[in-house]
Amino acid sequence: MTTESSAASAEASSPSPGPRPRPVRRAPTDLPFRFADKGLAQALAAERAEPDWLRAERIAAFEAFERLPIEPNQLYTTYLDLRNAELSDVRPYLRTASAPNAIASTRLPDGVAGLIDLREDGVAGLVLEPAAIAAGVILETFGASLARDPDGLRAELEGGDGLPDDDKLAALTRGFWSQGIRLHVPAGIRLERPIVMRWAVGVADRALIARTRISLGDGAEATILEELGPSGVIPVDAGQSLLAGSLEVTLGRDARLEVASLQELPPTTIAFQHRHAVIGEGATLQWALAQLGSRLVRSRVDNRLEGDRSSVEQVEIVFGGNDQLFDLTSYTRHVGRDTTGNLLSKGALMDRSRSFMKGMIVIDRSAIGTDSYLGEFGMNLSKATRSVAIPSLEIDQPDCRRAAHSSSVGPIDESQLFYLESRGIPPDEARKFIVLGFLEPVVARVPLEDARDRLRERLEEKWDAGTGAGATAAA
């Protein structure tokens, strides 16, 4: 056999190379991070030599995190999509800062009763007006509570009024928090000016996991302004960061709380948010939530109307651009008699952004005389956007004043455009007026005038950036 024929025979007998292995693709519901394990829960407990009860709480939360699904609802297809989140290299903060380095230098802004300013894992400012301190109002970090009043913090964290027990990401926050805010307003105390809570994040490859606990005694009243924004100048090509946070509310009899939240996180940040409220007899809660920033937002709001004659009003808006994704879920459970719920979600989407608005109203058998409404409305401003609205009702008590839901998704109403243009308003300006008016219900509920003006400016800036109006004006 010749050398040439031997080579040909060897080539023929050698196995042909198989197909190249494809990279493993992450499913839409696969978590984009790997840091949440039992070792982290133990490390967080050891960082401040936490008491045994808190260590046990963290371990129990980790076990729940391991077994729970990412989307616990059987009424609709799971729309949660975490593929935009790339958090495999993210490292969580461990430090639980208690107070700012120079508390005496913290200045209370005009028109504000209290301010707590948290930047990444540190406390940049913490101040409360003397009148509120004298009235017994408490505004402090979880670290300060562990040192000053561990039994009080334990009662709040283990009292059953906190995060939902059927949600994987709620268990993440419960088990792995490193920072927290505690606000307590005693019975009968009415704060005339709002308390501002600022969270600033965005450092690449870092995760801040935090909780906020707010409790109002019988007859107490307060207003909260929550501001979520960048901790500095974040490069657009920086690695992603994570903010996983909760806001947990307990309202006593005839208490009244207004909460406005402005989310303007950098486009490199992934946000997991939970808001949970237990509303007592005759108490009133108002939510005004604005979602503007972040690459991906997964938000869940739980309202539990336990007391007779309790009520909740919730308005949430989304203004999306580029490839932002907003996943918003709202659950409201009516337990007491003659309770009232009025919930409204609105989303305006540009470019390739997406929003999923999912809501559920549950009326228990005990909830005689319920009046509840859920509305979800999406406005698509380009053909590449996608908006999904899924309101739902579960009624176990037929004796209701009202149980209703509605939804719609579509472009700008042409009849509205025609009306404005017939009054001499140019088409581009008319579209802008319609979109900003669509989002105004949340803006009007922001408690501080400066914050309202800033939100309106941000909405206009986002509109101009998405439509090119700013560049046209500059030219």
XYZ file of C-alpha atoms in Angstrom:
475
model
C 0.000 0.000 0.000
C 1.408 3.413 -0.937
C 1.873 6.252 1.476
C -0.886 8.220 -0.267
C -3.378 5.355 -0.017
C -2.484 4.808 3.667
C -3.155 8.463 4.445
C -6.452 8.348 2.579
C -7.480 5.202 4.453
C -6.595 6.754 7.816
C -8.538 9.902 6.951
C -11.559 7.855 5.940
C -11.499 5.797 9.125
C -11.071 8.760 11.511
C -14.325 9.993 13.050
C -15.724 13.197 11.598
C -15.793 16.137 14.003
C -19.182 16.565 15.682
C -21.184 19.786 15.892
C -19.717 22.534 18.018
C -21.203 22.633 21.537
C -23.625 25.487 21.927
C -23.468 27.716 24.984
C -26.103 26.952 27.559
C -28.926 29.456 27.238
C -30.587 30.832 30.311
C -34.350 30.416 30.474
C -36.453 33.555 31.062
C -37.108 32.561 34.689
C -33.578 31.407 35.566
C -31.975 33.551 38.243
C -29.048 35.592 36.875
C -26.892 35.393 40.039
C -25.204 32.690 42.132
C -24.322 34.365 45.426
C -27.439 33.410 47.446
C -26.466 30.362 49.494
C -26.386 29.228 53.098
C -22.813 30.443 53.495
C -23.828 34.023 52.661
C -26.682 33.900 55.183
C -24.247 32.743 57.860
C -21.642 35.354 56.842
C -24.193 38.156 57.140
C -25.211 36.926 60.585
C -21.574 36.755 61.661
C -20.682 40.236 60.343
C -22.329 41.931 63.334
C -22.503 38.926 65.663
C -26.263 38.869 65.147
C -28.491 37.163 67.743
C -29.519 33.540 67.304
C -33.097 34.448 66.349
C -31.907 36.541 63.405
C -29.468 33.876 62.263
C -32.341 31.351 62.334
C -34.526 33.804 60.404
C -31.884 34.098 57.686
C -31.429 30.330 57.392
C -35.210 29.752 57.208
C -35.459 32.401 54.475
C -32.643 30.750 52.529
C -34.439 27.390 52.699
C -37.614 29.051 51.409
C -35.592 30.724 48.653
C -34.295 27.325 47.560
C -37.732 25.722 47.186
C -40.020 28.560 46.017
C -40.910 29.275 42.379
C -40.048 32.558 40.746
C -43.656 33.383 39.746
C -46.326 31.927 42.084
C -49.520 32.508 40.102
C -51.544 29.946 38.173
C -54.020 32.367 36.599
C -51.791 33.470 33.751
C -48.739 32.474 31.758
C -45.476 33.353 33.446
C -44.230 36.516 31.760
C -41.233 37.097 33.993
C -38.118 37.423 31.825
C -34.752 37.857 33.548
C -32.554 37.349 30.491
C -31.561 41.044 30.397
C -29.959 40.614 33.818
C -26.278 39.601 33.789
C -25.350 39.320 37.461
C -23.083 36.276 37.540
C -20.133 38.347 38.845
C -22.123 40.420 41.332
C -20.947 40.382 44.970
C -23.360 41.378 47.757
C -22.492 43.863 50.456
C -22.013 42.416 53.957
C -21.620 45.521 56.103
C -24.625 46.789 58.063
C -23.820 50.452 58.634
C -25.637 52.018 61.583
C -25.054 55.771 61.325
C -23.278 58.352 59.130
C -19.693 59.235 59.893
C -20.567 62.835 60.706
C -24.219 62.998 61.701
C -23.857 66.592 62.940
C -23.173 67.778 59.389
C -26.421 66.341 58.024
C -28.818 69.133 57.067
C -32.562 68.677 57.059
C -34.003 70.001 53.760
C -36.754 72.598 53.885
C -40.241 71.206 54.253
C -39.054 67.788 55.472
C -39.534 66.172 58.888
C -36.790 63.584 58.490
C -34.171 62.319 56.073
C -32.189 59.113 55.764
C -29.695 58.929 52.905
C -28.083 55.560 52.104
C -25.398 55.231 49.445
C -24.363 51.721 48.475
C -23.640 50.039 51.850
C -23.087 53.242 53.843
C -25.215 55.849 55.594
C -24.576 59.281 54.087
C -27.092 61.143 56.230
C -29.635 60.609 58.982
C -31.567 63.402 60.699
C -34.994 63.825 62.287
C -36.582 67.083 63.399
C -36.565 67.702 67.176
C -40.367 67.817 67.422
C -40.642 64.341 65.902
C -37.960 62.980 68.247
C -39.790 64.458 71.225
C -43.020 62.803 70.037
C -41.345 59.390 70.062
C -40.886 58.937 66.310
C -38.108 56.450 65.501
C -36.065 56.690 62.299
C -32.980 54.469 62.297
C -31.140 51.704 60.490
C -31.601 48.038 61.308
C -28.063 48.063 62.666
C -28.969 50.774 65.169
C -32.160 48.884 66.097
C -30.193 45.713 66.790
C -28.008 47.654 69.195
C -30.757 49.754 70.826
C -33.967 47.724 70.644
C -33.354 44.153 69.422
C -36.636 42.885 70.898
C -38.642 45.548 69.054
C -36.943 44.760 65.741
C -37.487 41.048 66.331
C -41.196 41.588 66.929
C -41.486 43.433 63.624
C -39.448 40.963 61.561
C -41.107 37.869 63.016
C -44.590 39.308 63.464
C -46.091 37.954 60.238
C -46.774 41.431 58.769
C -43.708 41.399 56.556
C -42.842 39.955 53.177
C -45.012 37.371 51.381
C -44.067 33.760 52.103
C -44.758 32.454 48.581
C -42.242 34.483 46.574
C -38.660 33.476 45.815
C -37.311 37.022 45.529
C -39.079 38.078 48.735
C -37.225 35.244 50.475
C -34.014 36.607 48.933
C -34.573 39.970 50.606
C -35.655 38.416 53.907
C -32.636 36.157 54.157
C -29.788 38.207 52.703
C -30.421 41.854 53.625
C -27.400 43.820 54.741
C -29.055 47.210 55.275
C -32.442 48.278 56.561
C -34.540 51.281 57.629
C -36.949 51.255 60.533
C -39.582 53.968 60.937
C -42.137 53.965 63.735
C -44.725 56.686 64.334
C -46.463 56.271 67.731
C -50.220 56.298 68.179
C -51.846 59.695 67.781
C -48.766 61.392 66.265
C -49.323 63.219 62.992
C -46.289 64.316 61.008
C -47.170 67.390 58.963
C -44.092 67.170 56.728
C -42.808 64.124 54.806
C -39.899 61.860 55.652
C -37.462 61.280 52.777
C -35.763 57.913 52.281
C -32.997 57.888 49.668
C -31.309 54.819 48.234
C -28.360 55.357 45.866
C -26.726 52.407 44.071
C -25.052 51.528 40.792
C -21.459 50.407 41.464
C -20.691 47.705 38.918
C -20.835 44.079 40.074
C -22.233 44.916 43.507
C -25.566 43.980 45.067
C -27.387 45.887 47.794
C -30.132 43.875 49.488
C -32.210 45.967 51.865
C -35.456 46.146 53.831
C -37.588 49.041 55.051
C -40.086 48.607 57.903
C -42.738 51.284 58.518
C -45.262 51.017 61.339
C -47.891 53.565 62.359
C -49.787 53.336 65.631
C -53.514 53.971 66.040
C -54.503 57.340 64.623
C -50.973 58.182 63.413
C -50.343 59.948 60.108
C -47.218 60.217 57.959
C -46.019 60.840 54.408
C -43.013 59.077 52.889
C -41.010 60.061 49.821
C -38.763 57.237 48.615
C -36.071 58.185 46.104
C -34.109 55.511 44.222
C -31.229 56.800 42.116
C -27.555 56.430 41.124
C -24.767 56.695 43.684
C -22.582 58.647 41.265
C -21.727 58.926 37.596
C -22.235 55.383 36.286
C -20.614 54.657 32.864
C -23.073 53.280 30.325
C -20.706 50.359 29.635
C -20.216 49.495 33.306
C -21.096 46.065 34.632
C -24.564 45.582 36.013
C -25.552 46.092 39.644
C -28.455 44.772 41.709
C -30.848 46.440 44.118
C -33.205 44.037 45.872
C -35.357 45.930 48.352
C -38.602 45.841 50.263
C -40.938 48.357 51.853
C -43.119 46.718 54.519
C -45.990 48.647 56.114
C -48.174 47.991 59.162
C -50.992 50.461 59.882
C -52.913 50.605 63.158
C -56.540 51.597 63.607
C -57.464 54.845 61.798
C -53.845 55.424 60.756
C -53.081 57.192 57.476
C -49.968 56.781 55.325
C -49.028 58.233 51.941
C -46.051 56.748 50.094
C -44.559 58.224 46.917
C -41.669 56.410 45.242
C -39.528 57.806 42.414
C -37.371 55.137 40.745
C -34.622 56.726 38.638
C -31.937 54.028 38.874
C -29.097 53.929 36.313
C -29.614 51.827 33.153
C -27.023 49.291 34.369
C -29.039 48.404 37.480
C -31.418 45.479 37.937
C -34.160 46.170 40.523
C -36.230 43.642 42.474
C -38.836 45.452 44.579
C -41.428 44.287 47.090
C -44.017 46.420 48.847
C -46.233 44.764 51.426
C -48.905 46.396 53.597
C -51.204 45.189 56.375
C -53.957 47.772 56.866
C -55.892 47.960 60.139
C -59.420 49.039 60.991
C -60.369 52.365 59.413
C -56.788 52.898 58.186
C -55.898 54.406 54.809
C -52.878 53.771 52.580
C -51.985 55.606 49.372
C -49.259 54.414 47.003
C -47.885 56.627 44.198
C -45.150 54.735 42.355
C -43.157 56.006 39.367
C -40.875 53.664 37.406
C -38.494 55.470 35.045
C -34.996 54.016 35.344
C -33.211 50.647 35.588
C -32.546 48.040 32.911
C -35.020 45.574 34.365
C -37.591 46.078 37.121
C -39.492 43.313 38.843
C -41.992 44.910 41.241
C -44.624 43.275 43.441
C -47.120 45.080 45.688
C -49.226 43.216 48.279
C -52.071 45.002 50.079
C -53.931 43.170 52.839
C -57.036 44.996 54.056
C -57.573 43.242 57.375
C -59.507 45.876 59.304
C -63.118 46.876 58.730
C -63.497 50.112 56.711
C -59.840 50.070 55.687
C -58.856 51.382 52.257
C -55.985 51.461 49.792
C -55.363 53.623 46.737
C -52.521 52.616 44.462
C -51.296 54.333 41.308
C -48.215 53.110 39.453
C -46.780 54.481 36.217
C -44.078 53.251 33.873
C -42.263 55.301 31.238
C -40.014 52.925 29.302
C -37.439 53.484 26.607
C -34.618 51.647 24.804
C -34.842 47.955 25.819
C -36.094 48.447 29.384
C -38.339 45.754 30.860
C -40.888 46.341 33.628
C -42.603 43.423 35.335
C -45.283 44.746 37.713
C -47.528 42.561 39.858
C -50.161 43.724 42.335
C -52.118 41.622 44.829
C -54.891 43.092 46.984
C -56.742 40.906 49.481
C -59.952 42.141 51.135
C -60.507 40.525 54.547
C -62.442 43.065 56.636
C -65.965 44.397 56.059
C -66.682 47.505 53.982
C -63.125 47.767 52.671
C -62.175 49.827 49.602
C -59.483 49.283 47.000
C -58.726 51.474 43.999
C -55.714 50.365 41.957
C -54.476 51.824 38.689
C -51.390 50.921 36.614
C -50.323 52.830 33.499
C -47.402 52.303 31.160
C -46.110 54.399 28.248
C -43.487 52.608 26.155
C -41.015 53.829 23.526
C -38.350 52.145 21.391
C -38.146 48.394 22.233
C -39.255 48.543 25.867
C -41.698 46.064 27.383
C -44.099 46.067 30.305
C -46.129 43.326 31.959
C -48.855 44.500 34.340
C -50.431 41.666 36.313
C -52.983 42.202 39.055
C -55.193 40.165 41.330
C -58.000 41.249 43.655
C -59.086 38.602 46.179
C -62.309 39.117 48.139
C -62.537 36.726 51.089
C -65.833 35.364 52.419
C -65.511 37.676 55.426
C -65.206 40.792 53.225
C -68.873 41.851 53.102
C -69.485 45.210 51.422
C -66.218 45.354 49.482
C -65.658 48.079 46.891
C -62.659 47.237 44.709
C -61.409 48.231 41.258
C -58.280 47.321 39.309
C -57.320 49.056 36.059
C -54.277 48.399 33.850
C -53.586 50.460 30.734
C -50.664 50.450 28.316
C -49.759 53.011 25.651
C -47.412 51.789 22.909
C -45.506 54.622 21.255
C -43.605 52.489 18.722
C -44.288 49.276 16.818
C -41.423 47.446 18.572
C -42.818 47.864 22.081
C -44.869 45.247 23.889
C -47.362 45.848 26.670
C -49.346 43.128 28.453
C -52.156 43.822 30.943
C -53.761 40.990 32.946
C -56.188 42.101 35.681
C -57.920 39.317 37.642
C -60.631 38.865 40.274
C -61.219 36.070 42.793
C -64.491 36.615 44.664
C -65.710 34.471 47.546
C -68.279 36.984 48.866
C -71.174 37.990 46.574
C -72.340 40.833 48.829
C -70.049 43.517 47.371
C -70.603 47.159 46.577
C -68.309 46.787 43.551
C -65.809 44.268 42.195
C -64.493 45.348 38.811
C -61.438 45.386 36.604
C -60.555 46.820 33.206
C -57.589 46.984 30.856
C -56.521 48.240 27.455
C -53.360 48.373 25.380
C -52.867 50.428 22.235
C -51.331 53.494 20.582
C -52.220 57.113 21.228
C -55.914 57.792 20.690
C -56.248 59.425 17.274
C -59.346 61.358 18.365
C -57.335 63.029 21.124
C -54.641 63.952 18.604
C -57.237 65.357 16.236
C -58.785 67.476 19.001
C -55.452 69.014 20.044
C -54.286 69.580 16.485
C -57.612 71.254 15.655
C -56.756 73.771 18.414
C -53.510 74.678 16.665
C -51.104 72.433 18.613
C -48.416 70.820 16.414
C -48.611 66.991 16.168
C -45.391 66.313 18.108
C -46.436 68.641 20.923
C -49.894 67.081 20.967
C -48.406 63.589 21.415
C -46.207 64.860 24.215
C -49.169 66.447 26.032
C -51.194 63.236 25.759
C -48.402 61.001 27.064
C -47.448 63.252 29.980
C -51.113 63.713 30.864
C -51.505 59.927 30.808
C -48.782 59.690 33.482
C -49.840 62.707 35.561
C -51.945 60.778 38.168
C -48.763 59.690 39.977
C -46.935 63.006 39.545
C -49.763 64.893 41.259
C -49.501 62.651 44.334
C -45.794 63.272 45.030
C -45.737 65.133 48.384
C -42.885 67.619 47.813
C -43.195 70.368 45.200
C -39.500 70.105 44.286
C -39.840 66.355 43.786
C -42.963 66.833 41.652
C -41.176 69.346 39.460
C -38.148 67.065 39.154
C -40.327 64.120 38.127
C -42.065 66.205 35.457
C -38.644 67.297 34.167
C -37.429 63.682 34.018
C -40.533 62.626 32.115
C -40.060 65.436 29.600
C -36.356 64.626 29.243
C -37.134 60.981 28.577
C -39.760 61.930 26.009
C -37.342 64.302 24.234
C -34.571 61.664 24.252
C -36.881 59.002 22.869
C -38.358 61.168 20.112
C -35.247 63.134 19.219
C -36.971 66.370 20.159
C -34.054 67.485 22.310
C -31.577 67.133 19.433
C -33.945 68.917 17.063
C -34.355 71.799 19.503
C -30.583 72.078 19.984
C -30.021 72.169 16.221
